[in-house]
Coordinates of C-alpha atoms in Angstrom, one line a residue:
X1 CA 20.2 -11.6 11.5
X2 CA 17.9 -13.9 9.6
X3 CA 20.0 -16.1 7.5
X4 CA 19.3 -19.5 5.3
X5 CA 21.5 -22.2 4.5
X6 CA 20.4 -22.2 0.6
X7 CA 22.5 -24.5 -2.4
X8 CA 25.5 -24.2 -0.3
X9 CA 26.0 -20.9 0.9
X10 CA 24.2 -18.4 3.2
X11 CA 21.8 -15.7 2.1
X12 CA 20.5 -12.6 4.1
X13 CA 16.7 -11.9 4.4
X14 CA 14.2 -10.0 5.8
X15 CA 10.3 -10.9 5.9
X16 CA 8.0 -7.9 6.6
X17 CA 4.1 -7.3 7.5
X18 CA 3.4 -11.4 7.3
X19 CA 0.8 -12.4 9.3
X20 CA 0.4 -15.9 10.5
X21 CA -2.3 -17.6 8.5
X22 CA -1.4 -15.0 5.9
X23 CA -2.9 -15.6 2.4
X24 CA -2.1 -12.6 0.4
X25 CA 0.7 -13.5 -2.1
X26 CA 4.1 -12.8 -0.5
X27 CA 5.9 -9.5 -2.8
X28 CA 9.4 -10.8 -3.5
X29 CA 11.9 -8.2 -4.1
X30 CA 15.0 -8.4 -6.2
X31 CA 17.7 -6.6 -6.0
X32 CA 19.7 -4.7 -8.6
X33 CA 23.4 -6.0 -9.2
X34 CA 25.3 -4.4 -6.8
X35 CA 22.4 -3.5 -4.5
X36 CA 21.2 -5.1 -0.9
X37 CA 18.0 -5.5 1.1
X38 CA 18.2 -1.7 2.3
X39 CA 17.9 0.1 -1.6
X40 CA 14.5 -0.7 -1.6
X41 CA 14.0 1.2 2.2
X42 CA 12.2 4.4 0.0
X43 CA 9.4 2.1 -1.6
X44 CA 8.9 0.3 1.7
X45 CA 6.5 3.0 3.0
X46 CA 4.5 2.3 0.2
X47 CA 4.2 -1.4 0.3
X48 CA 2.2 -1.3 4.0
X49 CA -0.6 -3.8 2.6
X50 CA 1.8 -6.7 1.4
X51 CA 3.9 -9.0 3.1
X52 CA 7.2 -8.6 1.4
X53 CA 10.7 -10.7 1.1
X54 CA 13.4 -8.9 0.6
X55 CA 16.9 -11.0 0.0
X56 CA 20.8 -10.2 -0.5
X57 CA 22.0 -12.3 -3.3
X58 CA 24.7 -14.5 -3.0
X59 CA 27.7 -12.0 -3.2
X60 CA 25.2 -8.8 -2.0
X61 CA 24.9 -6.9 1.2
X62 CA 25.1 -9.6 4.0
X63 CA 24.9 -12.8 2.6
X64 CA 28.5 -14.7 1.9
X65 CA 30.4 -14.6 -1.0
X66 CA 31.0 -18.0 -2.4
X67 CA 33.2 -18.9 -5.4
X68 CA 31.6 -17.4 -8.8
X69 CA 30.4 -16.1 -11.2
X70 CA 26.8 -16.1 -10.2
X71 CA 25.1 -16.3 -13.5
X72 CA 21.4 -15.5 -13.6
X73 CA 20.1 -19.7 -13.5
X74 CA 22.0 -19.7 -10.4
X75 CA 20.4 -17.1 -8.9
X76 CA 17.1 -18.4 -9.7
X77 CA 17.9 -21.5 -8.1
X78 CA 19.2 -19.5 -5.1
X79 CA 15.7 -17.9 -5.7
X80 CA 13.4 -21.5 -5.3
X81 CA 14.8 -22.7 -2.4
X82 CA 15.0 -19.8 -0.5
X83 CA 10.9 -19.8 -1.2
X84 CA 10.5 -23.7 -0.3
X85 CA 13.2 -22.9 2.9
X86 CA 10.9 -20.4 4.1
X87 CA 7.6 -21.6 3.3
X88 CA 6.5 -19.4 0.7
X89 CA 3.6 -20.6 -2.0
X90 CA 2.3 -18.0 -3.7
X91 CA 4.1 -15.1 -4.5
X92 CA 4.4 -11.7 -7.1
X93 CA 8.0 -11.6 -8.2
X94 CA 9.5 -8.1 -8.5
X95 CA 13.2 -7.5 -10.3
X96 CA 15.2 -4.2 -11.0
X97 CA 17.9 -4.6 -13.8
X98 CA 19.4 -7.7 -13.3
X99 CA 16.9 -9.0 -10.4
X100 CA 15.0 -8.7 -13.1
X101 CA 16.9 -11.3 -15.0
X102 CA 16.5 -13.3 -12.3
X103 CA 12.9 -13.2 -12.3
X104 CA 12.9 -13.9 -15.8
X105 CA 14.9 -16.9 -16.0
X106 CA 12.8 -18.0 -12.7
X107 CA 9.0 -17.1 -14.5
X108 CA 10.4 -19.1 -17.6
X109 CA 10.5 -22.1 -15.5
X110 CA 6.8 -22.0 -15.0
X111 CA 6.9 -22.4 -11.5
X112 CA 3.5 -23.1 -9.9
X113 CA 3.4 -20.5 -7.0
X114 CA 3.8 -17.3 -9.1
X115 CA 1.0 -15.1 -9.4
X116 CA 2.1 -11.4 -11.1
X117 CA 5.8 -10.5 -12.6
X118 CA 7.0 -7.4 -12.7
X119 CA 10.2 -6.8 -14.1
X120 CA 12.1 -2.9 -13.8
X121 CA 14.7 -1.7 -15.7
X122 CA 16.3 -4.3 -17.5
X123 CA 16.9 -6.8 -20.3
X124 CA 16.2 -10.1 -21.9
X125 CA 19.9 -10.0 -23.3
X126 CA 23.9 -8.8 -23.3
X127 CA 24.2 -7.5 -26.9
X128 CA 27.4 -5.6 -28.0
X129 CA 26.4 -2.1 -26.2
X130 CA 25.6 -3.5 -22.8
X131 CA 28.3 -6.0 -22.7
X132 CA 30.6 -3.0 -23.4
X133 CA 29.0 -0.9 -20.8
X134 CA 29.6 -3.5 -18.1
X135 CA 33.3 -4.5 -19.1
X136 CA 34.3 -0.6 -18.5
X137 CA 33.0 -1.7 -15.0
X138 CA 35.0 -4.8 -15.2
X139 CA 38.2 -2.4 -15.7
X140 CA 37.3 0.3 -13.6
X141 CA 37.4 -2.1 -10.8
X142 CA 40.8 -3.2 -11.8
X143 CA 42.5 0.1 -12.6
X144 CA 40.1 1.6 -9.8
X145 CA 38.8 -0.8 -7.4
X146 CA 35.4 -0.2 -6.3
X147 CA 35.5 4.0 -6.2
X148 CA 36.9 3.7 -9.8
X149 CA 34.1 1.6 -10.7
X150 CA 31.4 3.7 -8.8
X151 CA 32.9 6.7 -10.6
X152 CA 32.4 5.3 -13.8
X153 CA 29.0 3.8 -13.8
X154 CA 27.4 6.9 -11.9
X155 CA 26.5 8.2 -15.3
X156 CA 24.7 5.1 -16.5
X157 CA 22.9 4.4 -14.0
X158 CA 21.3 8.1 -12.6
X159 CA 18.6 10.3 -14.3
X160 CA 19.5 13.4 -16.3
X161 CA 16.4 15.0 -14.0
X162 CA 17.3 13.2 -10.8
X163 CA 21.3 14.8 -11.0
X164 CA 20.2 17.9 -12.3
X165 CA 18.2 18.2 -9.1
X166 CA 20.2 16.3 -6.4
X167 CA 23.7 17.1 -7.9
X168 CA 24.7 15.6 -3.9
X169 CA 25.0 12.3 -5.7
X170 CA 28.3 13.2 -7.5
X171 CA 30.2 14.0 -4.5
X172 CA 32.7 12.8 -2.4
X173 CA 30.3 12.0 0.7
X174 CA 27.6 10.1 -1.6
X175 CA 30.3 7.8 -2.9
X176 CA 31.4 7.4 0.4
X177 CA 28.3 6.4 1.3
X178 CA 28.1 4.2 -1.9
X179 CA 31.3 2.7 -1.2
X180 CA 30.4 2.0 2.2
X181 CA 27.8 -0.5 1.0
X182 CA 29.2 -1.8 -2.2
X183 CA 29.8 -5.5 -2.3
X184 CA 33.7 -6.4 -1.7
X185 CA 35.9 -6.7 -5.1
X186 CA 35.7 -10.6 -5.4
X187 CA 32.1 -10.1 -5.2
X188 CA 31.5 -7.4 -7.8
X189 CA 33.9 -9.7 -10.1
X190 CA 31.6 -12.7 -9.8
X191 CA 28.6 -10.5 -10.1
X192 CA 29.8 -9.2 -13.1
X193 CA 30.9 -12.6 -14.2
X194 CA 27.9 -13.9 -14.0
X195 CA 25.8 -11.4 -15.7
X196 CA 28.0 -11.4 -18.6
X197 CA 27.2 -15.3 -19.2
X198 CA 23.4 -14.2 -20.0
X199 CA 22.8 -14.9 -23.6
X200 CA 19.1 -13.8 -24.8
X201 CA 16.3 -15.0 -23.4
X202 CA 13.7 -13.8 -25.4
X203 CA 12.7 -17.4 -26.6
X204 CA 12.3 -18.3 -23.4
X205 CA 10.0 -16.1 -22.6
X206 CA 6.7 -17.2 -24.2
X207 CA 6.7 -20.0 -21.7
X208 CA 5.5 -17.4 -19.2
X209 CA 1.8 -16.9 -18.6
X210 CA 1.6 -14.7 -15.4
X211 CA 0.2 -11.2 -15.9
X212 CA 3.4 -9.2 -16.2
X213 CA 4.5 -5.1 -16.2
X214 CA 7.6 -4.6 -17.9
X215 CA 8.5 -0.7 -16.3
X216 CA 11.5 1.1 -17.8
X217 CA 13.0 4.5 -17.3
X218 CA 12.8 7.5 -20.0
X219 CA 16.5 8.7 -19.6
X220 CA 18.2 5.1 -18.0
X221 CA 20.9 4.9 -20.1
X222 CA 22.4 1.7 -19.1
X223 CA 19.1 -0.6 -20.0
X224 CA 16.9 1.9 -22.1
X225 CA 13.4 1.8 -23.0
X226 CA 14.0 -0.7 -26.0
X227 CA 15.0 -3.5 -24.0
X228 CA 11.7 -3.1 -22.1
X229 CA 9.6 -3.0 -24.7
X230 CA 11.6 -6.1 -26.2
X231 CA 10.6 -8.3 -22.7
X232 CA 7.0 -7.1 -23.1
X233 CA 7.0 -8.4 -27.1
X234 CA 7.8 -11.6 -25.7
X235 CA 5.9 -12.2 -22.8
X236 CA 2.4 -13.2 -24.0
X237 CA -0.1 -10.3 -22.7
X238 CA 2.7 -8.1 -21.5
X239 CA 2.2 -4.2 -20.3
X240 CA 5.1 -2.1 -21.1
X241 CA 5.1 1.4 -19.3
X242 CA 7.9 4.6 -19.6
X243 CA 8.4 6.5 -16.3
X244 CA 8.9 9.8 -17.7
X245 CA 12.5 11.5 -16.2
X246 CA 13.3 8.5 -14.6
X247 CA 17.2 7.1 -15.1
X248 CA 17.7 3.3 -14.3
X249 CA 17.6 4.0 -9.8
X250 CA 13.5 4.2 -10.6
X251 CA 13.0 2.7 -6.6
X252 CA 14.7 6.2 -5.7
X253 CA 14.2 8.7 -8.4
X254 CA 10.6 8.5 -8.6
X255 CA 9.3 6.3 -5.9
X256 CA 5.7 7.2 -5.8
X257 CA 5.0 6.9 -9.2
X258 CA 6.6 3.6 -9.5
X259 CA 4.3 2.6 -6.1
X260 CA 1.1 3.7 -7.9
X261 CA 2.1 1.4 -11.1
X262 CA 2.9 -1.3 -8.7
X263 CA -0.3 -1.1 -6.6
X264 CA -2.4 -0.6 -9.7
X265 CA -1.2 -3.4 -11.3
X266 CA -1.1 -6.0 -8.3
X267 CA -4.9 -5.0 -7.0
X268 CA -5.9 -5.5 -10.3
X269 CA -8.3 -8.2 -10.8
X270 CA -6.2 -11.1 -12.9

């Protein structure tokens, strides 16, 4: 499996449709808190014309699972030198929930090789509501371990549309599956960890100058539409878009709507 020595520990990859000599800007993908290279298998269809990175996070899917927490500026320095390991100048940046994070603190840096930013479902900050929200995980995994915690954060995270028609997803053999590929328990703790160190990053955020999309879900509960539109207030130039009956999984509840605001927004002349 492809695999990087970066800041100490190992990280899982996978590099698709890159051509040598390629000079399109590489798509970086990155993934959701709990999430690994293979959530984002329904968009991949749609991403033929791009060479895309996608990358387990330090904790996530394949890559190891150091000692924690991963807090967000880690990840983005996980994030820079897995670019300069592999070669990688010029890149769009893509984050859902707290990838997004990620690609926030990272864009705030200014870093010279990013072209476009788009950022999917998620914050700028952990006020009172979402820090709640994610210490019931916290407790779930305690009292629960990892189906406890599934269990509980299955209503934040899918569509009131999405579960009214796939109802599937609430049963025992969907969290199997889930469970299957959820991180281990030391993982999820320093994932957790680490998100919950984020304060607010809003001031931060003027020092970005890329064109950026700021997509957020009608009915996502866990990050709703205000914490969108809060990233887009910051970011100088900003677009802010709604996906109507979309929860906070948009990559699966609605993937060829999100592909269309993706395509439209990274053909678009800068």
């Amino acid at each position: 499996m492809p695999s990087a020595l970066i800041n100490e520990t190992t990280l899982y990859y996978r590099l698709d449709g890159a051509a040598s000599g390629e000079s399109r800007p590489t798509l970086v993908l990155l993934n959701g808190i709990f999430q690994r290279t293979e959530a984002w298998e329904p968009l991949m269809p749609f991403l033929q014309g791009f060479p895309v990175l996608r990358y387990d996070m330090r904790g996530q899917g394949q890559s190891a699972v150091p000692k924690g927490p991963y807090t967000p500026e880690l990840h983005a320095d996980d994030l820079q030198a897995l670019l300069e390991a592999l070669s990688i100048e010029r890149y769009h940046l893509l984050g859902l929930s707290n990838g997004g994070i990620v690609a926030q603190v990272f864009a705030a840096r200014q870093p010279g090789g990013l072209q476009k930013l788009i950022l999917l479902c998620t914050t700028a900050r952990v006020d009172p509501l979402i820090r709640a929200k994610v210490q019931s995980w916290q407790l779930a995994l305690e009292w629960g371990g990892t189906q406890g915690r599934l269990q509980v954060a299955l209503p934040w995270i899918w569509g009131r549309a999405f579960l009214e028609t796939h109802p599937e997803i609430n049963s025992p053999a969907s969290l199997e599956q889930m469970l299957a590929a959820a991180p281990s328990v030391e993982a999820q703790q320093n994932l957790m960890a680490g998100f919950l160190t984020l304060g607010d990053l809003r001031p931060r955020l003027s020092k970005v100058h890329v064109p950026t999309l700021v997509l957020s879900g009608q009915e996502d509960l866990l990050f709703p539409p205000l914490y969108s539109q809060e990233i887009a207030s910051a970011i100088p130039g900003a677009i802010h878009r709604v996906l109507p009956g979309v929860g906070h999984v948009a990559t699966l509840e609605n993937t060829p709507l999100l592909a269309e605001h993706i395509h439209a927004f990274l053909e678009a002349s800068p």
